[in-house]
Every structure is written in structure tokens, then in C-alpha cells.
Amino acid sequence: MASVSFKNIEKSFGATKIIHGISFDISDGEFVVLVGPSGCGKSTLLRMLAGLEPISGGVITIDDKVINDLDSKDRDIAMVFQSYALYPHMTVRDNMAFSLKLRKADAELTNTRVANAARILNLDPLLDRFPRELSGGQRQRVAMGRAIVRDPKVFLFDEPLSNLDAKLRVAMRAEIKALHQRLKTTTVYVTHDQIEAMTMADRIVVMHDGIVEQIGTPLELFDHPGNLFVAQFIGSPSMNVLKGTLRQADGREWVEALGQQWPSLTHAQARDGQSVHYGVRPTDITVSASGNGIPAKVIVVEPTGAETELLLEVGGAQLVVVMHGRTAVQPDDVVHLEITAEKSHVFDGTTEKRLD
Amino acid sequence: MSAGLRKSRITWKMVSTEAKLLLIGIPVFLWTIIPIYHMVLFSISPRNAATSGRLWPKEPTLSNFSFVFQQKHFYLDHFWAQLGNSLVIALSVGALTLAVSTAAAFAISRLKVRGGRTVMNMALFTYFIPAAFLAVPMYKTMGNYGLLNSQWSLILAMVTIASPYCIWVLKQASDKLPWELDEAARMDGATAMQLFRLVYLPLMVPSLVAVGTYALLLAWNEYLYAFLLLSKDSSVTLAVALGNFLAADDSPWELLMTTGLIYALPPAAIYYAFKRYMVSGLTAGAVKS
């Protein structure tokens, strides 16, 4: 168990700089997810922590000890790879025991550790099989077992679920989370899937183009996205965003967009006439057949059972609304949208930063 | 009706394909088999019947083989020693080439050492120069080192000739091993040597068998360099000894062919035993998969 700290981390490949000075701390036992679109530098950051990629600038510490120049093997870190990277010529048992064998650990300790890990991950019946004889999910568990056996200071996961089918992915997600709750080992997990990030993380680090956009707990990011990128990246379906103009009068504030007035809270930094992005989550819009809300035309109705997703048109732009339960609304109907000001998000038109 | 037509058309197509294959296959088969047939025919014919022109000898005999095995002819005085020489040299070349090329391929492909690309290019470049061109410089070099007439000269020369191709093939095969395996092993605490021994070598076995066999057969079949670098009757290889049969006007053809047949058997056996690896190993990396 350990704390990890990144200070001004930079990475360049030749003349191309891909990580621009990233700093954050991970506390002991925390489950941190690095999330962002592909090419944002999240995997590179993880690989720098693992010692698989040299660090171009800045300092990484584990338990306050600088590890920049330490070899991977001396960092006491275990990693689960996207491709599992199981040794094809070794049985499950030998795969899991490999690191201890290299450390010349005594046979009894090795056996105990392997047996323990196998029990935790339900791998007992598979110990004498070869990786080629296992299913995707089983291979994934062996890769995790290999990490557990080491009892390392930090677990690293590099998109470990991307090669699994959707159903298995959900199951493994829960399994990894349960494993963390049980072992309480500091974990850094990289994914491009924001749902994985939301469901698993204690804290999420949202990355984009080599910088950190925002760090926070899943619900902080969901409720108070710090900028437009985070607002649109976190949440599914993603937030509706309209370009508009902020208006202030009589101590009231609203946004004019698509020829309508969209309610918003008052913002200290805002000024009348400022160009802004107005955001509202699909789940935060109430649809009624009649009333004095913003009129919208229904384009598509997508029932998913528990929820119904509506694609609506307002003044030439499209909005998504998620309703609980079922609805009698039909395409081409006109409905009325009601939004409470507390649920709106307003971002500056140029900096795209959240207005407070 | 239409199904019937269709069926017959496919059959016709199959027949024509088969016919084309046979048209190519039969000449190739004859081309390959006739010399071998000749060799076998000579080796089981008594001396005076060897050139009789019959397709099968009237009185087939194995006496030629007992002649060879008991070294009962002037040309065969050192048969066993020469067979032994061929064996020792071929095995040494196979082993040394494997050691050299595996280490080189691992360093270039997995450790990404500086200059790896240059080595690869040079390895390919060596094949622009036919081995025969290098015979004289090689002879001179071995002379400088005082290795002439020592079997080491032939072993070293053959390792030199075989290595570049072997490095090339092994490097291509190594490139296909997933890179994550190295990273996983490094994270598990493996040093470069442990990575080589515990992860790389076991996964490379098919290619190693192919490349080792290639080098071994190359050395076993070598004539020019063996002829040039070795001269004592007791130290030459069997290939050179076979050539010496033709030094006289009345060569004992039946014994030459018998010895040749014996000499051809080990490569055939090795190839048969390892053919599974040969095909997959030597073509590994030939195309991007």
C-alpha cells in the first residue's frame, strides 16, 4: 500500500510533447481512474508510473520516494495489461508464480500466495491449464491473479476490460471493484470508457490532449463539471449543449439560445451579453404534453424499458431527453420542456470554463 | 437440372485444375526422382552390372554397403572418420550459428540496441556477394589465423555464411512476439537475461529448430569451403571425400553412389523430423499477418 504523487510530469516523443506538466496525488488505498479520449496521454502516464516509459520532465514519487530512475522491477508495482500478456508457455500456476520465482521466494510462500490468489479469483480448477485453454474472462482473472500474488504497493490497470464482450465487462467491473474493496491496494486504472470510470473510481482524473481537465469524485464531476469538455465527456447520453447569450435583469439570469429563454442560476462572474454554452443533462429535463415550457418537436422515441430516450428538435437544434418509465409521446408531437435553474450548467463561450 | 449442370461444371473445373497441377507436378517429380533413383540403382548393383542400363539390377545386392562400412577400398580408408567430421562440423555450425543469431536477434528485436538496423541491413547485404567470391579472402584470413587444416576454420567460415540469414529470420520471428510479454516480465522483475532464458527462448523454439536445422544442413552439404580449407584425408568431410572419388579414371561408381546415398540420409531424416517447423519457421515474418 502506498501513496503516489505526480509533480509536473511531462512527456515528449522526439519534438512532439504529449503530456504537458501534470500534477496530482493519489492517497494510500485509493482507486483512481484516468479517463479520456484516445490519444489524451492517459496510458503514457500510467506507463511512466510503471517504468515502461522514460519520464521527460517532472517527478513521480511512491511513498515520498522518487522513482524516476528506478527500474520497473524495483518499483514494487504490478500491472494488468489490455492484452493480458500471459506467458503462453506457462500454466496458470506458473504464470502467477513467475514473479516470486524470479525473486527466489521459497516454494511454500509461493504456493500459499498462488493458492490465495486463485481462491480469491475462483481460479482453483484452472491452475494447471495453459492460457490458450482459457476464455477471455478467465485470462483476465489470471492477469489479475499474477498482480495479486506479488502483493505490490500499487496496482496498475491499462484498459483491462476492452477485449471483453459487453456482458463480461460489466461482471469484471464489479469483480475488480470488489477486489479493491477487499485488498485496499492503491490502484491506478486507465480507461476510455467513462461508465467504467464512474462506476469504479474513488476519484476520476479526466485527461484531454496531455493535460488534466478535472479531478474529482464521480458525482462531483457529474454535478459540477469544471469545463465544457468534462461536461460532455462524463455522463451517458452526454449533456445537451447550446450556444447562446447570457442575459441579466432584475437580479435574474437566463440564457438566450435557439430563440428561447433557458433558465439559469445567477453567476457572480457573468455579465449581460456574454456569449456562453448552456448545458443541461438529458435526465434533468422534464417533458410534458402541455404547459408553458419550451416547445419542442419529437423526432425519435427510443424505449429501453425502464427509461425512454427522446430525440427532440428546438429551433433547428437537437436535444436528447431521458424520461423515466414509458410515454405515450409519438414522433411529430409537440412537447414542452421544463428545466430547473439549479440543474443547468453555464460555461464561458471562449474559455469553455464553468461559470460560478 | 440446373443443380446437375452446376455440379458437372464444377467437376470439369476441378479436373482441369488437377490436370494443370499434374502437368507441372509430373515433370518436377521426375526431375527430382531420377537422380535419386539412379543413386539407389547404382548402390544395389554389383560392380560389373552398374552401368548395364537396366531399370532394375538382375541380382540386387547390399554388398556395396558392407564395402563402404568396412572401408574396403582405397577411397574409403577414412569413411567413418570423414562421416564423423561431417557430423561434428555440421553440429558445431548449427549450435554456434544458433547461439550467435539468437543473441543478435534478441538484442536487435527485443532490447532495441543501437545500431540494430545497421546490423540487419548489413546482414542482408552479405547476400549480394556470392559465397564463392569470398572463398579466397576467407582462405587468406584463415591462413593468417593459422587455422588452415583445422576443422575450426570450416566451422567458423560456415557460421559466418549461415548467420546473417539466420539473424534475419529470427529477428522477423521475434518481432511477432507480443511486446507486452517483455513488459510484463520486466514488471514481474525479470532481468534481460531472465527474459531471454525464461520467456524469449521457450516461445522461439519453432524458429530456433528451423534456423538450427538450416545451418546444420548448410554445413553438412558444403563442398567448396570444405575442399578449400581442409586437406588431410583424415580431416576432410565426406562431401570432399566423395569428390575425391572422381580423381581416378576408373572411379568405383557403385561405391561413390552408395556413399552418396548414405551421406544423403541424415539430411532427409532431419528434414522429415522437423518439417513442421521448417515450413512455419523459415517463412515466419515473410508476410505481415
Coordinates of N, CA and C in Angstrom, one line a residue, chain A residues 47 50-52 73 77 79 81 83 85-89 98-99 102-103 146 150, chain B residues 178-191 194 198-200 202-203:
Chain A
R47 N 2.2 4.3 -18.0 CA 3.4 3.6 -18.3 C 4.6 4.3 -17.7
A50 N 4.7 3.0 -14.3 CA 5.2 1.6 -14.3 C 6.7 1.5 -14.6
G51 N 7.3 2.5 -15.2 CA 8.7 2.4 -15.5 C 8.9 1.8 -16.9
L52 N 7.8 1.8 -17.7 CA 8.0 1.2 -19.1 C 8.2 2.3 -20.1
K73 N 11.2 -3.2 -12.1 CA 11.2 -4.3 -11.2 C 11.5 -3.8 -9.7
I77 N 5.5 -2.5 -8.2 CA 4.2 -2.2 -8.9 C 3.8 -3.4 -9.7
M79 N 1.1 -4.7 -12.9 CA 0.3 -4.1 -13.9 C -0.5 -5.2 -14.6
F81 N -2.3 -5.8 -18.1 CA -2.3 -5.3 -19.5 C -3.6 -5.5 -20.2
S83 N -3.9 -6.6 -23.2 CA -3.9 -7.9 -23.9 C -3.6 -9.0 -22.9
A85 N -1.2 -10.2 -21.6 CA 0.2 -10.5 -21.6 C 0.6 -11.7 -20.7
L86 N -0.2 -12.8 -20.8 CA 0.1 -14.0 -20.1 C 1.2 -14.7 -20.8
Y87 N 2.1 -15.4 -20.1 CA 3.2 -16.2 -20.8 C 2.5 -17.4 -21.4
P88 N 2.5 -17.5 -22.7 CA 1.8 -18.6 -23.3 C 2.3 -20.0 -23.1
H89 N 3.6 -20.1 -22.7 CA 4.2 -21.4 -22.5 C 4.1 -21.8 -21.0
F98 N 5.4 -16.6 -11.4 CA 6.6 -16.2 -12.1 C 7.4 -15.1 -11.4
S99 N 6.7 -14.1 -10.9 CA 7.4 -13.0 -10.3 C 8.1 -13.5 -9.0
L102 N 11.2 -15.4 -9.8 CA 12.3 -14.5 -10.2 C 12.9 -13.9 -8.9
R103 N 12.1 -13.7 -7.9 CA 12.6 -13.2 -6.6 C 13.2 -14.2 -5.7
R146 N -1.9 -12.7 -11.3 CA -0.5 -12.5 -11.3 C -0.1 -11.2 -10.6
R150 N 1.9 -10.8 -6.2 CA 3.1 -10.0 -5.9 C 2.9 -9.2 -4.6
Chain B
P178 N 4.4 -10.7 -28.9 CA 3.8 -9.5 -28.3 C 4.8 -8.8 -27.4
W179 N 4.9 -7.5 -27.6 CA 5.8 -6.7 -26.8 C 5.4 -6.6 -25.3
E180 N 4.1 -6.8 -25.1 CA 3.6 -6.7 -23.7 C 4.2 -7.8 -22.9
L181 N 4.6 -9.0 -23.5 CA 5.2 -10.0 -22.7 C 6.5 -9.6 -22.1
D182 N 7.3 -8.8 -22.8 CA 8.5 -8.3 -22.3 C 8.2 -7.4 -21.2
E183 N 7.2 -6.5 -21.4 CA 6.9 -5.5 -20.4 C 6.4 -6.2 -19.1
A184 N 5.5 -7.2 -19.3 CA 5.0 -7.9 -18.1 C 6.2 -8.6 -17.4
A185 N 7.1 -9.2 -18.1 CA 8.2 -9.9 -17.5 C 9.1 -8.9 -16.7
R186 N 9.3 -7.7 -17.4 CA 10.1 -6.7 -16.7 C 9.4 -6.2 -15.4
M187 N 8.1 -6.1 -15.5 CA 7.4 -5.6 -14.3 C 7.4 -6.7 -13.2
D188 N 7.4 -8.0 -13.7 CA 7.5 -9.1 -12.7 C 8.9 -9.2 -12.1
G189 N 9.8 -8.4 -12.6 CA 11.2 -8.4 -12.0 C 12.2 -9.1 -12.8
A190 N 12.0 -9.4 -14.1 CA 13.0 -10.2 -14.8 C 14.1 -9.3 -15.4
T191 N 15.3 -9.7 -15.3 CA 16.4 -9.0 -15.9 C 16.4 -9.4 -17.4
Q194 N 17.1 -13.1 -17.8 CA 16.0 -13.9 -17.4 C 14.9 -13.9 -18.4
L198 N 13.8 -17.3 -19.9 CA 12.6 -17.8 -19.4 C 11.4 -17.5 -20.3
V199 N 11.4 -16.4 -21.0 CA 10.3 -16.1 -21.8 C 10.6 -16.2 -23.3
Y200 N 11.7 -15.6 -23.7 CA 12.0 -15.5 -25.2 C 12.3 -16.8 -25.8
P202 N 11.8 -20.0 -24.9 CA 10.7 -21.0 -25.0 C 9.7 -20.7 -26.1
L203 N 9.5 -19.4 -26.3 CA 8.5 -19.0 -27.3 C 9.1 -19.0 -28.7

